[in-house]
XYZ file of C-alpha atoms in Angstrom:
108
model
C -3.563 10.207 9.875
C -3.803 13.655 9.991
C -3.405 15.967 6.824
C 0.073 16.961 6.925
C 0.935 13.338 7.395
C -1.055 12.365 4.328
C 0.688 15.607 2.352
C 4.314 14.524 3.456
C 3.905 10.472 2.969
C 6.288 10.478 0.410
C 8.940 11.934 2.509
C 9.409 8.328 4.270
C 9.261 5.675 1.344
C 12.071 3.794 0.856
C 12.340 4.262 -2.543
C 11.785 8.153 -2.155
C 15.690 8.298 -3.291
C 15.809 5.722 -6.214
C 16.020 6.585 -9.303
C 12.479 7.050 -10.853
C 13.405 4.739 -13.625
C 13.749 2.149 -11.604
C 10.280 2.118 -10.154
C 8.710 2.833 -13.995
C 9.491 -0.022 -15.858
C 7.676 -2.928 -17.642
C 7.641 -6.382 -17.881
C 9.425 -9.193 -15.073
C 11.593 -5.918 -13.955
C 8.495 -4.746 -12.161
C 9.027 -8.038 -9.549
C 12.183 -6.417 -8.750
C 10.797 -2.727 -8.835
C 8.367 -3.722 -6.158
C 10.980 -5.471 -3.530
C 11.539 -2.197 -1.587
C 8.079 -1.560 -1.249
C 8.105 -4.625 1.052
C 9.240 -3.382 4.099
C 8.136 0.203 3.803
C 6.529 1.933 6.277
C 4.379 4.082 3.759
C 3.031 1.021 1.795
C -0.461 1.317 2.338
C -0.680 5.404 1.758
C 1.803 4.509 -1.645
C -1.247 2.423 -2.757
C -4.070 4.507 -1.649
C -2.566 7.189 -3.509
C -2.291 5.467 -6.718
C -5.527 3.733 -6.749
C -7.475 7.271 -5.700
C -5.716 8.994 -8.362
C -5.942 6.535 -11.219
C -2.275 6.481 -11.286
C -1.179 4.436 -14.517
C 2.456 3.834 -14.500
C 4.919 2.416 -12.321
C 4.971 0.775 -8.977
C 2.652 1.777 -6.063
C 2.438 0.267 -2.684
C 4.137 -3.144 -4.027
C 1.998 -2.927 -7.347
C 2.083 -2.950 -10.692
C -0.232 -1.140 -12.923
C -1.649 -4.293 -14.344
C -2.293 -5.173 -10.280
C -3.556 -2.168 -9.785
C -6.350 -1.953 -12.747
C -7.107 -5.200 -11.737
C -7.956 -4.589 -8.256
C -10.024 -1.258 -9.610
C -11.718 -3.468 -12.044
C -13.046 -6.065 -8.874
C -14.217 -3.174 -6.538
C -15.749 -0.687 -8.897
C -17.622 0.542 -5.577
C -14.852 1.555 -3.415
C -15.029 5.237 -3.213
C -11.764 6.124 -1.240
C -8.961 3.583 -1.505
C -7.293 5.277 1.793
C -9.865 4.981 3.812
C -10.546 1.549 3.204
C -7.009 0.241 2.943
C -6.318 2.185 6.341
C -9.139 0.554 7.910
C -8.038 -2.798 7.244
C -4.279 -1.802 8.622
C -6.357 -0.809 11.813
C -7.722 -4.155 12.020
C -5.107 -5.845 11.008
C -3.082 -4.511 13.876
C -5.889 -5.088 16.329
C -6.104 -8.609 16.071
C -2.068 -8.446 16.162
C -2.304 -6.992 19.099
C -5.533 -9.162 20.919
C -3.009 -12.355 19.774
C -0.045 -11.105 21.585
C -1.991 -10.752 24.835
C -3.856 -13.984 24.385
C -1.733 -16.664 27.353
C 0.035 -19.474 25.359
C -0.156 -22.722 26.860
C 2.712 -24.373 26.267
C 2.308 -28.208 26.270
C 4.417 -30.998 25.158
């Protein structure tokens, strides 16, 4: 992703037009906070952004902030939440990809 794309992320989240206080609440409202973030195309850059910057509040990338410090509390190490959360899209869509071309043998 280059650096304009990683400036203007924002720009295509779903819930770039809800209203804030929806996304910044507490308790079982946070379940329903995160639902958008389910099918957004910025998901992973949401999160990255959140985790890099220590962001506190609200929902990121489909978390919560208690998510969130958890997941910074079990990888201390991680230096760069992007680059490691882009990496495993890349993958991820790699071995998409090698399954759709694998031929299915349909028996039965």
């Amino acid at each position: 992703m280059g650096e304009d794309e990683q400036e203007t992320w924002g720009e295509h989240a779903i819930c770039r037009t809800a209203d804030p206080d929806e996304l910044f609440v507490d308790g079982a409202a946070q379940n329903r906070a995160k639902a958008p973030c389910t099918g957004c195309p910025v998901r992973t850059e949401c999160l990255a952004h959140a985790l890099d910057n220590r962001i506190e509040h609200g929902v990121w990338g489909g978390m919560t902030e208690r998510e969130r410090r958890s997941l910074l509390r079990r990888r201390p190490l991680v230096t760069s939440w992007r680059r490691l959360l882009e990496a495993a899209r890349s993958e991820h869509e790699r071995i998409v990809r090698s399954d759709d071309e694998q031929p299915w043998n349909a028996t039965g």
